[in-house]
XYZ file of C-alpha atoms in Angstrom:
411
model
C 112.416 92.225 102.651
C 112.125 89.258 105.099
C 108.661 88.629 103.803
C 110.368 88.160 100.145
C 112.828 86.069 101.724
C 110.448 83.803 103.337
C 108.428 83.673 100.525
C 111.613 82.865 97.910
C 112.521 79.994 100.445
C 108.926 78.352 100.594
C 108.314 78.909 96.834
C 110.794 75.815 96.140
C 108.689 73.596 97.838
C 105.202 72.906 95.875
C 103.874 70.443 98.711
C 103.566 73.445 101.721
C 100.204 74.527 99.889
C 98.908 71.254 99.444
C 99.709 69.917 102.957
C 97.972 72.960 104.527
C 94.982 71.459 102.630
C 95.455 68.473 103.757
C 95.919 69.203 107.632
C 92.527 71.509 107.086
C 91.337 68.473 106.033
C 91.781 66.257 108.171
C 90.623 68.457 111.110
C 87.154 68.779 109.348
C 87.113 65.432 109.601
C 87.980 64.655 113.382
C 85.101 67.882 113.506
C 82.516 66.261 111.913
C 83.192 62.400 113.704
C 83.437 64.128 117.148
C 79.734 65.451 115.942
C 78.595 62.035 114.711
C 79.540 60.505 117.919
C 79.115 63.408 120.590
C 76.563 65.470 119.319
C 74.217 62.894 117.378
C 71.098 64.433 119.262
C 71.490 68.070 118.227
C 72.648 67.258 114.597
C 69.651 65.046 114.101
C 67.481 68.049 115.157
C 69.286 70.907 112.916
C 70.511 68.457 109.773
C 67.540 66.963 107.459
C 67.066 63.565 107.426
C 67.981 63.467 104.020
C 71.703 64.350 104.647
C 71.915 61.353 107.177
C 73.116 57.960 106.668
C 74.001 54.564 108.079
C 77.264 54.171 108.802
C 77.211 51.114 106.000
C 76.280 53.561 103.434
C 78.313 56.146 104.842
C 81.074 53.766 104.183
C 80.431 53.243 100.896
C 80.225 56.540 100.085
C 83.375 57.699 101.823
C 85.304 54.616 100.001
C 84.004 55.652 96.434
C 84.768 59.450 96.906
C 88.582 58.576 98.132
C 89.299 56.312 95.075
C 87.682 59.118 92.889
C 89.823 61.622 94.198
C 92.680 59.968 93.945
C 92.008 59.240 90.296
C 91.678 62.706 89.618
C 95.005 63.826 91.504
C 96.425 61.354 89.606
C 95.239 62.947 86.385
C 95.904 65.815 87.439
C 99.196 65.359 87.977
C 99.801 63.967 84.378
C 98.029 66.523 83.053
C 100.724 68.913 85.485
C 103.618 67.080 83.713
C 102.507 67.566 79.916
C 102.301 71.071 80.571
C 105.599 71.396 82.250
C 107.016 69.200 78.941
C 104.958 71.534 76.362
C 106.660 75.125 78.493
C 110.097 73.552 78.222
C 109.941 72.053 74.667
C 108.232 75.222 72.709
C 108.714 78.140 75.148
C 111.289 78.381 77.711
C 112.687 76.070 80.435
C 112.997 78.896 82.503
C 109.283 79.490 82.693
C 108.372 76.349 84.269
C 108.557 77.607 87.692
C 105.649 80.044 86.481
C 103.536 76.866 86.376
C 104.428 75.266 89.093
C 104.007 77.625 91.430
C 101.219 78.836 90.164
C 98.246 79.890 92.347
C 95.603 77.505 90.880
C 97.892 74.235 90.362
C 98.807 74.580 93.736
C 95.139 74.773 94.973
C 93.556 72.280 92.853
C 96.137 69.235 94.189
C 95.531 71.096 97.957
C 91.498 70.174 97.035
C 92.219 67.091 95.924
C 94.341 65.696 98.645
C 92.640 67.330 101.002
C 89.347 65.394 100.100
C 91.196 62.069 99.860
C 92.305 62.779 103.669
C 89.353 63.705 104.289
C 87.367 60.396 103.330
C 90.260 58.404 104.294
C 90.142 59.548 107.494
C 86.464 59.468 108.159
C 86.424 55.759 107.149
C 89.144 55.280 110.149
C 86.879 57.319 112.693
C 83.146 56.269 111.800
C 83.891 52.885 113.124
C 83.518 54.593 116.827
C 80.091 55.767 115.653
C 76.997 52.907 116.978
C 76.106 51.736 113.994
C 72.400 52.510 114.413
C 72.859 56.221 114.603
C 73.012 57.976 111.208
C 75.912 59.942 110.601
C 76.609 63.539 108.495
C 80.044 62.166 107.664
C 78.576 60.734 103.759
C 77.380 64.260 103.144
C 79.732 66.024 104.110
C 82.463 64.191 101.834
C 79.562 64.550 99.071
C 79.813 68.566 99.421
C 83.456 68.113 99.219
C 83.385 66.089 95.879
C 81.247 68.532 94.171
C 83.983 71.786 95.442
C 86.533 69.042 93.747
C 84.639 68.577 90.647
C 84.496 72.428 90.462
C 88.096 72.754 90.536
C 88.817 70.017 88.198
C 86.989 72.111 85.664
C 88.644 75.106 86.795
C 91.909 73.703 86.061
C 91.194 72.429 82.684
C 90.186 75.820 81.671
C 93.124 76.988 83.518
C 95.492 74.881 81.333
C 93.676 75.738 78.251
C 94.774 79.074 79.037
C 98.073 78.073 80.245
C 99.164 76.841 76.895
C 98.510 79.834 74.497
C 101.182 81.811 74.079
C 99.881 85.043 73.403
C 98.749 85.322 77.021
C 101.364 83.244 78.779
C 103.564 86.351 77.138
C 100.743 88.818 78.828
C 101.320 86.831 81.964
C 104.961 87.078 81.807
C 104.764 91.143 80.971
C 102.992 91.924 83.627
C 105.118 89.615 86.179
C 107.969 92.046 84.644
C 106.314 95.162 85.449
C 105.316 94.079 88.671
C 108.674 93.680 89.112
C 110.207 96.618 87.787
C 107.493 98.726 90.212
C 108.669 96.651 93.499
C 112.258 97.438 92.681
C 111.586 100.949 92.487
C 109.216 101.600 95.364
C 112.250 100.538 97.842
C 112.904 104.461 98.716
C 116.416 104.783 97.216
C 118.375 106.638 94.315
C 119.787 105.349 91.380
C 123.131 107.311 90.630
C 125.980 106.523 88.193
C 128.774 107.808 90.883
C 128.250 105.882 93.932
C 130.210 107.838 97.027
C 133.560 106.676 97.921
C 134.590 106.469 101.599
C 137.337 107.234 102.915
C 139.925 104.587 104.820
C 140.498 100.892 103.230
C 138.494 98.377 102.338
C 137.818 94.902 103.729
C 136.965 92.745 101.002
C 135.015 89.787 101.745
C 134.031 86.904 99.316
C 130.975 85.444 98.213
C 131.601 81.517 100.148
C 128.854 80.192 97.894
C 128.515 79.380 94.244
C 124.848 79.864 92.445
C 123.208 83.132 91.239
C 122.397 86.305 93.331
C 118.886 86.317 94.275
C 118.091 88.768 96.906
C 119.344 91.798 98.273
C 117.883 92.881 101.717
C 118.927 95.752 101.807
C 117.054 96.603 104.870
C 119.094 94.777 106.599
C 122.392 95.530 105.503
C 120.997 99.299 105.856
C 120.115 98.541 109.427
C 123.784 97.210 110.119
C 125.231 99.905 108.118
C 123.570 102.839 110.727
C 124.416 100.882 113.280
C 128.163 99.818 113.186
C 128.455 103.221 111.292
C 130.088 101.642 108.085
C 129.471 101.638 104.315
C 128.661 98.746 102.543
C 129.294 98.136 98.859
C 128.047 95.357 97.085
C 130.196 94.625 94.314
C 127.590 92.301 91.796
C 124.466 92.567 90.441
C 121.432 90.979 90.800
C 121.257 87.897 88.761
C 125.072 86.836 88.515
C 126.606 83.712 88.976
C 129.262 83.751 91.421
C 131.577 81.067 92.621
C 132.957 80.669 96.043
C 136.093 82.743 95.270
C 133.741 85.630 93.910
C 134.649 89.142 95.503
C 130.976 90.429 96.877
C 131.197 92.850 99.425
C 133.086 95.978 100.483
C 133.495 96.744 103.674
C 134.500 100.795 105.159
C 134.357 100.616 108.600
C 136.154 102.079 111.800
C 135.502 99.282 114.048
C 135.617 95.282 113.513
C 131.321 93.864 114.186
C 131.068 89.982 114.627
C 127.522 89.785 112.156
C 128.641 88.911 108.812
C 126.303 91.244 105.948
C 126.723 88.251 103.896
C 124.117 86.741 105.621
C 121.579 89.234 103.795
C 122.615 87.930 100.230
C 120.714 85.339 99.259
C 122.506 82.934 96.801
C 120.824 80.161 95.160
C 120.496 77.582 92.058
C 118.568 79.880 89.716
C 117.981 83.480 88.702
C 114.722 84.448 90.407
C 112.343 87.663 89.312
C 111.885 88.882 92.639
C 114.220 92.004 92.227
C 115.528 90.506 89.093
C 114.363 92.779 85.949
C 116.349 91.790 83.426
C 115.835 88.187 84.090
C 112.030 88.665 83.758
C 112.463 89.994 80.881
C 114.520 87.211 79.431
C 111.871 85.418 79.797
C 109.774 87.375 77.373
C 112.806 87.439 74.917
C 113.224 83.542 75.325
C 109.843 83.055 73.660
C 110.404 85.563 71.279
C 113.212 83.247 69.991
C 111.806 79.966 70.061
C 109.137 81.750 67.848
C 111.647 82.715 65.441
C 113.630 79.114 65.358
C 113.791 77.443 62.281
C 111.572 74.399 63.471
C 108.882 77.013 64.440
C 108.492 79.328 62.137
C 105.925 81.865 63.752
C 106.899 85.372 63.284
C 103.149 86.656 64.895
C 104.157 85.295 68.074
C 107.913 86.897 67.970
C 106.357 90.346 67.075
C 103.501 90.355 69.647
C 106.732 89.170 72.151
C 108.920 92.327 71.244
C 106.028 94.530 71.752
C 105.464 93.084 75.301
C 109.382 93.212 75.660
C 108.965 97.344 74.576
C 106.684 98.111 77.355
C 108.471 95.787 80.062
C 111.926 98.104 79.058
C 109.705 100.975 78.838
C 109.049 100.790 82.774
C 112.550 99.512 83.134
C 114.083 102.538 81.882
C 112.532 104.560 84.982
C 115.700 102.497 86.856
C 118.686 103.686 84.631
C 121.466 103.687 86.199
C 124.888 102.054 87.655
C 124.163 101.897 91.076
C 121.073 102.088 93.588
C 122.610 103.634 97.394
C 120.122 103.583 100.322
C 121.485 106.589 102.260
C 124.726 107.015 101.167
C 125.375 103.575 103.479
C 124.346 100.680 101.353
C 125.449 100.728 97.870
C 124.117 98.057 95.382
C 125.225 98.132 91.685
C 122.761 97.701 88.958
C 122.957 96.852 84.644
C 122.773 100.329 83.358
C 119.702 100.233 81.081
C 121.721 100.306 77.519
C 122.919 96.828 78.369
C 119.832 95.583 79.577
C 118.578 96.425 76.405
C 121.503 94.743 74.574
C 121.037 91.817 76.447
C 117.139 91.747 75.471
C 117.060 92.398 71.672
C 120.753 91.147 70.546
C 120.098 87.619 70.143
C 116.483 88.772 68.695
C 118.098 90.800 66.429
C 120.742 88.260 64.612
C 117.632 85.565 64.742
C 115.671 88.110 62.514
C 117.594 89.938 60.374
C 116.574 88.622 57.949
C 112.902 89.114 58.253
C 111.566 92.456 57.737
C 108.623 92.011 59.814
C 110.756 91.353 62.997
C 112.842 94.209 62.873
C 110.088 96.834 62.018
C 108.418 95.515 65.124
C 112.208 96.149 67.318
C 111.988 99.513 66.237
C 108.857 99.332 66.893
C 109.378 98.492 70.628
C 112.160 101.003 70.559
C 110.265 103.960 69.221
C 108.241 103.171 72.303
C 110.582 103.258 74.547
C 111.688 106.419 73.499
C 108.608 108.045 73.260
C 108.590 111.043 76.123
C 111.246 109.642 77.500
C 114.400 111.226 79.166
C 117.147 112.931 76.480
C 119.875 110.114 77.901
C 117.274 107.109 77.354
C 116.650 108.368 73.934
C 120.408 109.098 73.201
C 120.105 105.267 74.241
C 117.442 103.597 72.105
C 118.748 105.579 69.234
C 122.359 103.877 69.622
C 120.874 100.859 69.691
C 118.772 101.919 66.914
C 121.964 101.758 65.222
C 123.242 98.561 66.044
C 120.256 96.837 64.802
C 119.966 98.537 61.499
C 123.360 97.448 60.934
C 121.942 93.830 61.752
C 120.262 94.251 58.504
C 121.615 91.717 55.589
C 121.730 93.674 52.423
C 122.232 90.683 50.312
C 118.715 89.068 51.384
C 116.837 92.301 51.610
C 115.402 94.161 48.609
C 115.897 97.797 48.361
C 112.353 98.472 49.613
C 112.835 96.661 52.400
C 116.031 98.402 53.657
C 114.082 102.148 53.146
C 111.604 101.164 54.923
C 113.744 100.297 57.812
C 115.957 103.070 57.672
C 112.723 105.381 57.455
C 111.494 103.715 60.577
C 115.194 103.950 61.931
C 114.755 107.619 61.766
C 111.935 108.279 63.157
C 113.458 107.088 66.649
């Protein structure tokens, strides 16, 4: 859970990858001066000829390949910004920290800036080189132009990708279920009657305003055993509390100077590291940008609400009102009928009036349901009835509403 932590923390900043790059760099290049000037004799015996060159030429070279480079992190970086403008404008604004901290983006500016450093650098230390002796430095910064070529191809195609929908929502599905399978490999029970201690208890307030990131739980289980307490959490993942927020319960026998509060991590946005329902908002946000007005593309909403079907598919293995690690540490949780209110409502008052969307909810549903448990059945199929009774019998034609009640009944 510190790992998460640590990694939630440095995924705000996007320039940690790119200055690790850029160090790396710039200790290949103090390398391969201190072998220029130190170890000319040896390199001349084990490097062809062909790879060595004057220091003149070396330093035309070296100038060329840093005024490339920087031309193509500049373009890269405009190239960075239309994608960020095309997620927020026809997807969701909450997917653009998908992009940016994306694996790829974040290497292809480390290449870049690292081989700017690089040649930059190398023009600054050649000058110690005699300038008789030919130097590696030229080829060296030659190798690195073609790696940076390579990944400026690699992140064209990588945008390219990017930018179609149909597998940004494959991305986005299977960041859900990743999700969904982290949350539930944490070792603890999901119950809908959390224990109750005995004795009062101390209520402590949140101090902070933002939404509820983390939970490190862990932790708080750790101080739990060991102060001999109980500790209930009183929110959710993923809500917005203000300063004057109630968010923890304290039973304990004895007063302990380490405040628990310390192991909820509060910040600006809703993250998806134990999140589920906001990854799968994220799903249902395209799914109704697809159905505004100004877009018009129904194929995209129902190949959305399918992904969103599997995602609650998985998610329904959490149902439940609370998680408790131990009967020490308990954490409440959205029972799965809201989760899936919260999902589809919105989806389901944007399309009710299109046949094609809500065959594909029930669609999602009926997969849910599938070999499920009796109670998440009982579930889908009350839903079930909520959005049948989205259904506008003035716009639909008889046809249309049999068809959805026969696909209603089938759930």
């Amino acid at each position: 859970m510190i790992k998460e932590r640590t990694r939630l923390n440095l995924s705000r900043h996007i320039w940690i990858v790119p200055g690790i790059y850029s160090i790396g760099a710039l200790l290949l290049a103090s390398l391969v001066v201190w072998m220029d000037i130190s170890h000319y004799t040896e390199l001349k015996r084990w490097v062809p000829d062909r790879l060595l060159t004057s220091t003149s030429l070396s330093e035309t070279i070296l100038g060329s390949i840093a005024g490339s480079l920087l031309t193509m992190t500049s373009i890269t970086f405009s190239t960075l910004m239309v994608v960020l403008t095309t997620y927020s404008g026809q997807f969701s604004p909450r997917i653009l920290q998908n992009f940016i901290h994306d694996k790829v983006t974040l290497r292809v500016l480390g290449v870049f800036m690292g081989g700017f450093v690089y040649s930059m650098f190398s023009l600054l230390f050649i000058r110690e080189v005699n300038a008789d002796d030919p130097v590696i430095s030229a080829a060296v910064g030659v190798c690195i132009a073609l790696v940076c070529l390579g990944f400026f191809a690699h992140f064209l195609q990588h945008v390219a990708d990017s930018i179609q929908v149909t597998k940004l929502i494959d991305r986005l599905a299977d960041d859900a279920v990743e999700t969904i399978e982290k949350v539930e490999a944490v070792g603890s029970r999901v119950d809908e009657h959390p224990p109750v201690p005995e004795g009062e208890p101390e209520m402590l307030i949140s101090g902070k305003k933002g939404y509820i990131q983390l939970y490190e739980w862990e932790k708080l289980l750790e101080t739990a055993k060991k102060h001999d307490c109980v500790i209930e959490l009183l929110e959710p993942i993923g809500t917005f509390v203000t300063k004057k927020t109630p968010l923890v319960k304290m039973y304990r026998s004895r007063s302990f100077h380490r405040d628990v509060r310390d192991y909820v991590k509060v910040g600006e946005e809703r993250t998806p590291v134990q999140d589920v329902e906001f990854a799968v908002q994220k799903l249902a946000e395209i799914t109704l940008r697809a159905l505004a007005p100004g877009a018009n593309d129904p194929n995209t909403a129902i190949d959305g609400i399918r992904h969103i079907g599997m995602a609650l598919d998985e998610a329904s293995r959490l149902d439940g009102k609370y998680t408790v690690f131990e009967d020490r540490v308990i954490i409440p949780r959205r029972p799965f009928e809201k989760i899936l209110y919260e999902t589809f409502y919105e989806i389901c008052y944007s399309g009710r009036d299109r046949v094609s969307v809500l065959l594909a909810v029930f669609d999602a549903l009926d997969m849910i349901s599938d070999n499920n448990t009796p109670a998440i059945q009982k579930k889908v199929r009350d839903f079930g009835s909520y959005v049948r009774a989205k259904v506008e019998e003035d716009i639909l034609n008889e046809a249309d509403r049999q068809n959805i009640t026969e696909r209603f009944k089938q759930l």
